[in-house]
CSV table of C-alpha atoms in Angstrom, one decimal:
chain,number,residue,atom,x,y,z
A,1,UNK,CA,14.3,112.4,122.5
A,2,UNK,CA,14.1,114.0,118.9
A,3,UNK,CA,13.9,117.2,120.7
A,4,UNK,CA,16.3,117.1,122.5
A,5,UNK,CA,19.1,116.1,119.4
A,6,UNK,CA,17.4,118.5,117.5
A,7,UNK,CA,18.2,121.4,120.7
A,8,UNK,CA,21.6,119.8,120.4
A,9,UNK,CA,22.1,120.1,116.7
A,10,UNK,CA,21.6,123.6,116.7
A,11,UNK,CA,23.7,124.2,119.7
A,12,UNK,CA,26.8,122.7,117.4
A,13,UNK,CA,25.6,124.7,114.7
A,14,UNK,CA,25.8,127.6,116.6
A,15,UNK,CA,29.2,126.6,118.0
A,16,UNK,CA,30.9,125.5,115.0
A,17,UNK,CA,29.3,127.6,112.0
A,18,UNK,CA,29.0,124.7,109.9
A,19,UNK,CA,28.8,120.9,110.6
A,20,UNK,CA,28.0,117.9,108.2
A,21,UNK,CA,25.7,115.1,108.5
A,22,UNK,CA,28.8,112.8,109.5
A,23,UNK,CA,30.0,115.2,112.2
A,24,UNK,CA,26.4,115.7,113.8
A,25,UNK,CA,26.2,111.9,113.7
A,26,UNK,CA,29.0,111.0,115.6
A,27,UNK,CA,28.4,113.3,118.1
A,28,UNK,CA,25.0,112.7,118.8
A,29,UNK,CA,25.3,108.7,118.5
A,30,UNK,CA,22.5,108.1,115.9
A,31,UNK,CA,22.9,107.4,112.0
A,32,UNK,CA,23.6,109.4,109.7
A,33,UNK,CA,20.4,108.9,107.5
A,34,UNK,CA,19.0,110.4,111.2
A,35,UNK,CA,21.4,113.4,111.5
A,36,UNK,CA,20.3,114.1,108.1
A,37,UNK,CA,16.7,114.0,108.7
A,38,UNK,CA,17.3,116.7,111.7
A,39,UNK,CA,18.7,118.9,110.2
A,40,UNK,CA,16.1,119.0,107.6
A,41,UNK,CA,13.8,119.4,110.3
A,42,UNK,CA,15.4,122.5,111.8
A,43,UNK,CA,15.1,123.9,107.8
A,44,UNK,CA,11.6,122.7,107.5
A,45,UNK,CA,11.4,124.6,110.9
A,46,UNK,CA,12.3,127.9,109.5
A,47,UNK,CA,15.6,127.9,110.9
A,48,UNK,CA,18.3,128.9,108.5
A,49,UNK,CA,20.0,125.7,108.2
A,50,UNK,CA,21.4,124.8,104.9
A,51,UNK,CA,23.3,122.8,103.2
A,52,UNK,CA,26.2,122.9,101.2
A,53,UNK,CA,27.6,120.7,98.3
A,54,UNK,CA,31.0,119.7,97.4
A,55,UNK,CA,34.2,119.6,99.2
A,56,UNK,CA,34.2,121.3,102.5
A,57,UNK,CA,30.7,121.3,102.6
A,58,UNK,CA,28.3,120.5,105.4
A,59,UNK,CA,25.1,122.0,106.9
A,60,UNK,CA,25.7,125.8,108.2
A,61,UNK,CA,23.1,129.0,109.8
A,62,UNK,CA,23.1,131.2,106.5
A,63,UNK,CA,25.7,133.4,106.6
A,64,UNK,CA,27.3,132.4,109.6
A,65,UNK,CA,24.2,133.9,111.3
A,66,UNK,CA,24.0,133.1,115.3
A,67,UNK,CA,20.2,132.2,115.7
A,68,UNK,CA,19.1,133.6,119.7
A,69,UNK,CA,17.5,129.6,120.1
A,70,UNK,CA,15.9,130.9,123.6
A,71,UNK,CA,14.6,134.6,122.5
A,72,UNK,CA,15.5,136.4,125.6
A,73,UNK,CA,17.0,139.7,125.3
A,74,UNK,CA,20.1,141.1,127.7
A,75,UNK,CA,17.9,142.1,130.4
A,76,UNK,CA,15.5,139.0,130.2
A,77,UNK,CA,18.7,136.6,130.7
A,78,UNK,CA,20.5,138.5,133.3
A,79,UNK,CA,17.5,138.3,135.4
A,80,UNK,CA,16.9,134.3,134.7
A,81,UNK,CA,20.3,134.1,135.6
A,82,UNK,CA,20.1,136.0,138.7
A,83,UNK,CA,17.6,134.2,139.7
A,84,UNK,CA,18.9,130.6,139.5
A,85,UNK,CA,21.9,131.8,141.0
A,86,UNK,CA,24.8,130.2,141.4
A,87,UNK,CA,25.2,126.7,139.6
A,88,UNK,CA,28.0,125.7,142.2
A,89,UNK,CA,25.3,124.9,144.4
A,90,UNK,CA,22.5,123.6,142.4
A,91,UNK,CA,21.7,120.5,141.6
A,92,UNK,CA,23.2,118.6,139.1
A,93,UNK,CA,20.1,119.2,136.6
A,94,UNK,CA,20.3,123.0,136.8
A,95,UNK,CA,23.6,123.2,136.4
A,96,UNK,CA,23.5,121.5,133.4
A,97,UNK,CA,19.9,123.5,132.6
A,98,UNK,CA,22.9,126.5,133.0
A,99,UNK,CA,25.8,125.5,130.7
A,100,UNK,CA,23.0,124.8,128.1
A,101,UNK,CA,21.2,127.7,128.5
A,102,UNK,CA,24.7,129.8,128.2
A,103,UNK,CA,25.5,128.2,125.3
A,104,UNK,CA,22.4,129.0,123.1
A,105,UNK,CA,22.4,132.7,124.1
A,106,UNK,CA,23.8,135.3,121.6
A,107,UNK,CA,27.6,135.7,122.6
A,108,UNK,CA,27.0,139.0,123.3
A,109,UNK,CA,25.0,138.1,126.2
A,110,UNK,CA,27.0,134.7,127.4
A,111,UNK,CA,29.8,136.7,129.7
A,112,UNK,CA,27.0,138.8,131.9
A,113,UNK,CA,25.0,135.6,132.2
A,114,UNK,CA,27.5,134.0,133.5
A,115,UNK,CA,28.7,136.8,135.8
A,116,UNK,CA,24.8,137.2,136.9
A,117,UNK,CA,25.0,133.0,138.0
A,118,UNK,CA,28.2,134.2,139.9
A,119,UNK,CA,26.3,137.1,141.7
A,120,UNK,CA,24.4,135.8,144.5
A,121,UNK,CA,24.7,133.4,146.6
A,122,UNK,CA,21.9,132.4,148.9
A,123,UNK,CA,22.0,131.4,152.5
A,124,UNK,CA,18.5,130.2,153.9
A,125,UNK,CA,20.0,129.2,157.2
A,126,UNK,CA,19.0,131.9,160.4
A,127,UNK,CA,22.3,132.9,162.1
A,128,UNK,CA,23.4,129.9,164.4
A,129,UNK,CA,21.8,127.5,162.5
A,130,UNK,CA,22.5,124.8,160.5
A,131,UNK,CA,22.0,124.8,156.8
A,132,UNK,CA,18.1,123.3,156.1
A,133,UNK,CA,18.7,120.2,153.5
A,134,UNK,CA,15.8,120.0,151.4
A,135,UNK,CA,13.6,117.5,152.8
A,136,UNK,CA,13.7,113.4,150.7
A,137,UNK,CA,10.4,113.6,149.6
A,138,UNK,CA,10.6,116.6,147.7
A,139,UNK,CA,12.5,115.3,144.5
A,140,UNK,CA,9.5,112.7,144.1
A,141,UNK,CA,6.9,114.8,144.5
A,142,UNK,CA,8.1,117.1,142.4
A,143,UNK,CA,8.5,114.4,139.8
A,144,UNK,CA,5.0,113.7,140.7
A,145,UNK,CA,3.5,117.4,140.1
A,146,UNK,CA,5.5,117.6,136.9
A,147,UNK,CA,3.9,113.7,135.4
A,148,UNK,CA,0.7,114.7,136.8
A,149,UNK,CA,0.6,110.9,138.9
A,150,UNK,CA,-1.2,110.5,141.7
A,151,UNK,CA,1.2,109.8,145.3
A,152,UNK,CA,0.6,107.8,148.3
A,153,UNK,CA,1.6,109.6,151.2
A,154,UNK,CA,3.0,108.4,154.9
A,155,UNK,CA,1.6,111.0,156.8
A,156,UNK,CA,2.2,112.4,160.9
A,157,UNK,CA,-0.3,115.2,161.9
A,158,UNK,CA,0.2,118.0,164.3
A,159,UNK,CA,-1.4,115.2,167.0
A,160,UNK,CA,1.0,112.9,166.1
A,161,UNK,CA,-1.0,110.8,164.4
A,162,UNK,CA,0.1,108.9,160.8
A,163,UNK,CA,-2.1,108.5,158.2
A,164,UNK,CA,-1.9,107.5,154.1
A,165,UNK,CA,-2.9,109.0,152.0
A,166,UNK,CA,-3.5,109.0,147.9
A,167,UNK,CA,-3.4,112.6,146.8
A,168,UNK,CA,-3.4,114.3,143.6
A,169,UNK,CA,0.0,116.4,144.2
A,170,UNK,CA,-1.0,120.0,142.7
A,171,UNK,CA,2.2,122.7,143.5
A,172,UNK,CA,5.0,122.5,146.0
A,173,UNK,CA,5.8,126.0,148.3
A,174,UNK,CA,8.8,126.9,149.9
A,175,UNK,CA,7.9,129.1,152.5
A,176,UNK,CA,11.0,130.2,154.2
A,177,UNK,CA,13.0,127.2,154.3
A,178,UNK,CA,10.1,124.8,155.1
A,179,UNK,CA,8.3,122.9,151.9
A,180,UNK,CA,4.7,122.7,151.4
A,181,UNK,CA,2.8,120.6,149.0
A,182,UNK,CA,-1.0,121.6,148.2
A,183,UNK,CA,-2.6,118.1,147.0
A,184,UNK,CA,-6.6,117.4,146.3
A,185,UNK,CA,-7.4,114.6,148.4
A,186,UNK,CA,-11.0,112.7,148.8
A,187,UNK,CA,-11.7,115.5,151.5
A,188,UNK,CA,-11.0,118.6,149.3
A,189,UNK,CA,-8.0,120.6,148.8
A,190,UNK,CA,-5.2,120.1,151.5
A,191,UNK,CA,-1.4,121.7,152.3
A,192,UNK,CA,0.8,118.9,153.8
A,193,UNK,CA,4.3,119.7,155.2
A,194,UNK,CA,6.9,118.1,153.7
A,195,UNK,CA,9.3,117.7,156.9
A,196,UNK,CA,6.0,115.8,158.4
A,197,UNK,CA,6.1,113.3,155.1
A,198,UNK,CA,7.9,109.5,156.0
A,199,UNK,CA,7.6,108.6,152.8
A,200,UNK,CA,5.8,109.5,149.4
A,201,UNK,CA,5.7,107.0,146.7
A,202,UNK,CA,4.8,107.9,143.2
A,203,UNK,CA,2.0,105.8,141.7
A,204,UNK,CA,1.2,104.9,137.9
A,205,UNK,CA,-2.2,106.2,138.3
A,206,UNK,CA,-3.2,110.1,136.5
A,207,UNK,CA,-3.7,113.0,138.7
A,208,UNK,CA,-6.5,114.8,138.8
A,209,UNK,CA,-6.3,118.8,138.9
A,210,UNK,CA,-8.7,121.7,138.6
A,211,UNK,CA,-8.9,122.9,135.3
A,212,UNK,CA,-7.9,126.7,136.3
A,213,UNK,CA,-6.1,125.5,139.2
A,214,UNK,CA,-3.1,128.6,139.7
A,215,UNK,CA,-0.6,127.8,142.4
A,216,UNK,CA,0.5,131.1,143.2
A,217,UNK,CA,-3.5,132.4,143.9
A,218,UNK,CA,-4.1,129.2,145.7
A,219,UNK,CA,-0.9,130.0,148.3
A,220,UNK,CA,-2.0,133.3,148.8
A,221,UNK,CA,-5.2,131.8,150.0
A,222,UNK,CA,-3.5,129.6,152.4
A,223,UNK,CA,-1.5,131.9,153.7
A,224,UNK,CA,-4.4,134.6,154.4
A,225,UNK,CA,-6.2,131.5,156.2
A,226,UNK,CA,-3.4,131.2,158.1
A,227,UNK,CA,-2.6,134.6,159.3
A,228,UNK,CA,-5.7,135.1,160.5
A,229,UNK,CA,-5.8,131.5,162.8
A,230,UNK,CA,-2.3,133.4,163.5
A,231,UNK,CA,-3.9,136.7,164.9
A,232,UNK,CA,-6.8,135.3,167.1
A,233,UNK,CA,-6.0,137.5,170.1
A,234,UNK,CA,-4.5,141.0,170.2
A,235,UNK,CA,-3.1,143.0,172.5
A,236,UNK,CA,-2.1,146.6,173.1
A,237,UNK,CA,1.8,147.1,174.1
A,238,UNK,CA,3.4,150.4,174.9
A,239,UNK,CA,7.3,150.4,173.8
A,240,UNK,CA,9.6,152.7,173.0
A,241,UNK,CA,10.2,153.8,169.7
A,242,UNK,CA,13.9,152.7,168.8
A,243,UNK,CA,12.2,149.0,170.1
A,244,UNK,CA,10.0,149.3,167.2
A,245,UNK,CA,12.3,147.2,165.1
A,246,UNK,CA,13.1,144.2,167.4
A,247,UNK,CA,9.5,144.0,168.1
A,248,UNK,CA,8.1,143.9,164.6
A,249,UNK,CA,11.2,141.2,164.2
A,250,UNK,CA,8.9,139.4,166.8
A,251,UNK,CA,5.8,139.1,165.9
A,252,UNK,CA,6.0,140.2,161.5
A,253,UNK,CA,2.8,141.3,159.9
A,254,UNK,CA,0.6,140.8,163.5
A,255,UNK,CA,2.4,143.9,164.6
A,256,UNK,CA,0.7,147.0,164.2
A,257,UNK,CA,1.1,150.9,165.4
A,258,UNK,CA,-2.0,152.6,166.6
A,259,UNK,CA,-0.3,155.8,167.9
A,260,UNK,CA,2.6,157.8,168.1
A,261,UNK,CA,4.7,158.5,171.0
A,262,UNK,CA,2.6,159.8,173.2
A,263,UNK,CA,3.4,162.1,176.8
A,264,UNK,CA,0.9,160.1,178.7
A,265,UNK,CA,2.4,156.8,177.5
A,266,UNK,CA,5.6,158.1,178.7
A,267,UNK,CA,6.8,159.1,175.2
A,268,UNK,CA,6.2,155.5,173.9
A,269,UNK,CA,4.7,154.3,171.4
A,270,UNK,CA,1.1,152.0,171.3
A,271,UNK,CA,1.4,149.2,169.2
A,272,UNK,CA,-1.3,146.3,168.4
A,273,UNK,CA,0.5,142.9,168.2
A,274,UNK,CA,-1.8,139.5,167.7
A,275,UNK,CA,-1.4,135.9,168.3
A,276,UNK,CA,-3.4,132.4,168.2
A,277,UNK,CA,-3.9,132.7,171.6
A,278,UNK,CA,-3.6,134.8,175.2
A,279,UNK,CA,-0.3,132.6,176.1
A,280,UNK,CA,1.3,132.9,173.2
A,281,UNK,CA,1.6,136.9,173.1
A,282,UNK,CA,2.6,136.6,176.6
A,283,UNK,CA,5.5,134.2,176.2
A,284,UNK,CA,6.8,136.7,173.6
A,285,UNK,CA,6.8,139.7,175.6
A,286,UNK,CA,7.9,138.2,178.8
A,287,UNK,CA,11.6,138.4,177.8
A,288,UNK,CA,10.8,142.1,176.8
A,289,UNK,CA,10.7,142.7,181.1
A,290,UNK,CA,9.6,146.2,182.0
A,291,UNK,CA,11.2,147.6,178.4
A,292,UNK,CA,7.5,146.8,177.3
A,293,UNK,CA,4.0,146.8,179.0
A,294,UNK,CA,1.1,145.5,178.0
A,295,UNK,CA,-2.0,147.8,178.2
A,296,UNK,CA,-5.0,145.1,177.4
A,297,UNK,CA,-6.4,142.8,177.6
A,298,UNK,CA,-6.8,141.9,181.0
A,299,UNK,CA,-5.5,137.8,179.5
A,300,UNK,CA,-2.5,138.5,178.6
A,301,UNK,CA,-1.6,140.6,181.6
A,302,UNK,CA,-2.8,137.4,183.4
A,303,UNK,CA,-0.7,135.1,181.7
A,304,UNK,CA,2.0,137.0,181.8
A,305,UNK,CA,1.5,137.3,185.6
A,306,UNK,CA,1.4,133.9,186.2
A,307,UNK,CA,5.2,133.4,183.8
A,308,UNK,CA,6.5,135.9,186.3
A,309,UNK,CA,5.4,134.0,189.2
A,310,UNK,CA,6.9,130.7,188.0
A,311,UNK,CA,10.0,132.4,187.3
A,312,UNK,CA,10.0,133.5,190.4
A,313,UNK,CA,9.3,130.4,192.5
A,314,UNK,CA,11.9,128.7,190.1
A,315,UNK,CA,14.6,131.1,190.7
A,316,UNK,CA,13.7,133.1,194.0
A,317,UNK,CA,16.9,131.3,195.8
A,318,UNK,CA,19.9,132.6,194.1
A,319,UNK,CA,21.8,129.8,195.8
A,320,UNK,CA,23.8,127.2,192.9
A,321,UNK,CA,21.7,124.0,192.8
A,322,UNK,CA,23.5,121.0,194.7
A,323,UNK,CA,26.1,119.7,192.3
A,324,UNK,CA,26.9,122.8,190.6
A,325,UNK,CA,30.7,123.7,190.2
């Protein structure tokens, strides 16, 4: 708490140029012995905080001086700002986080901070959806990642099967909308979903984590592990070049070009695309009809046979089902 009404003190310093022990008091809600004693902390600091005897005295920065309380230059705070983006639509703690931060930045700096939180606005909803609200576990956790306590988890599986669990929450992701949290558990290191969390309640007990755990290098593991369950099964397509885009839309970093446009191919192009599996790379491309063939392997032409022959025996009669208006 001291820090926080020392932060404080400062920040009225820096508004007002010169406050007294009284002032800072009141303001703050403590004594005055107390306001006293903080602001002889800032000088102790090496802040230059002083006071001033007599009438119309009080504690001041030396020379009016505006002391830069967060040290980031222009640049440095456009860019933090920029990246928080815009405090109408954080959460009440940011926002907050924001007006503070504002206030303790030189004034030459305060009015493109504040146009940089105005700047951006970010939409994580896809066309034709509806916006993602951050999942109700993920306030807790993060509490619990930030206190280092340990969590008991109501977990559901892929198989549909619940679980708890006592982890040691580690980092939370946001991978596009969807929330991970890496955890150690009695198995070893783990990556739950968050949407696939009933409920996580934050325990008294310490946390254990890796000495030279890094969250970022960890993710990047987790997601090379899963690109690569991700690209089991390839196959080679043929597609013409101004498709290029829409298909790479499709299938992301599993979509690879092995050769130009080619006169035997008919001028298309050869492209390598990957799945987990045969089916999977065949329900992608079946909506593609004859804009795209598939080349190899011999699966997925199968599989894609065998779409084409339920579509057909489901739709074969172009008559309107009874009932039908």
């Amino acid at each position: 708490m001291r820090a926080d009404r020392l932060v404080a003190a400062l920040l009225l310093l820096q508004a007002r140029g010169r406050v007294t022990a009284a002032e800072l008091a009141e303001r703050l809600e403590i004594s005055v012995a107390t306001a006293r004693r903080d602001l002889e902390a800032l000088s102790a600091a090496g802040i230059p905080v002083y006071p001033q005897p007599g009438r119309g005295g009080g504690w001041s920065l030396v020379g009016g001086a505006r002391t830069d309380l967060t040290g980031l230059n222009a640049a440095e705070s456009q860019a933090l700002f920029l990246l928080l983006g815009p405090a109408s639509s954080a959460e009440p703690e940011v926002t907050s986080a924001l007006r503070k931060l504002i206030r303790a930045l030189p004034a030459t700096f305060r009015s493109d901070a504040e146009a940089a939180s105005r700047a951006v606005v970010s939409d994580a909803a896809d066309w034709g959806e509806a916006d993602r609200e951050p999942p109700a576990v993920l306030r807790p956790l993060r509490n619990a990642v930030v206190r280092r306590l340990k969590v008991r988890l109501a977990y559901t599986g892929k198989a549909g099967r619940s679980t708890e669990r006592l982890v040691d929450p580690l980092g939370l992701v946001d991978k596009d909308g969807i929330w991970y949290l890496i955890a150690g558990t009695e198995a070893g290191q783990r990556t739950f979903r968050l949407d696939r969390i009933a409920s996580a309640d934050v325990t008294d007990l310490p946390a254990e984590r890796p000495e030279h755990f890094d969250l970022s290098a960890e993710w990047s593991r987790v997601v090379a592990e899963m690109e690569q369950r991700r690209s089991l099964v390839s196959a080679v397509v043929l597609v013409d070049a101004r498709f290029l885009p829409v298909l790479r839309s499709h299938f992301g970093r599993h979509c690879e070009v092995v050769a130009q446009e080619d006169e035997r191919a008919g001028g298309r192009v050869r492209v390598r695309v990957a799945a987990h599996m045969a089916r999977s790379i065949a329900e992608q491309v079946a909506g593609w009809g004859a804009m795209l063939e598939v080349v190899a392997p011999r699966s997925v032409r199968t599989e894609l046979a065998r779409i084409g022959q339920e579509l057909t025996d489901q739709y074969a009669n172009p008559s309107d089902p009874p009932g039908t208006p």
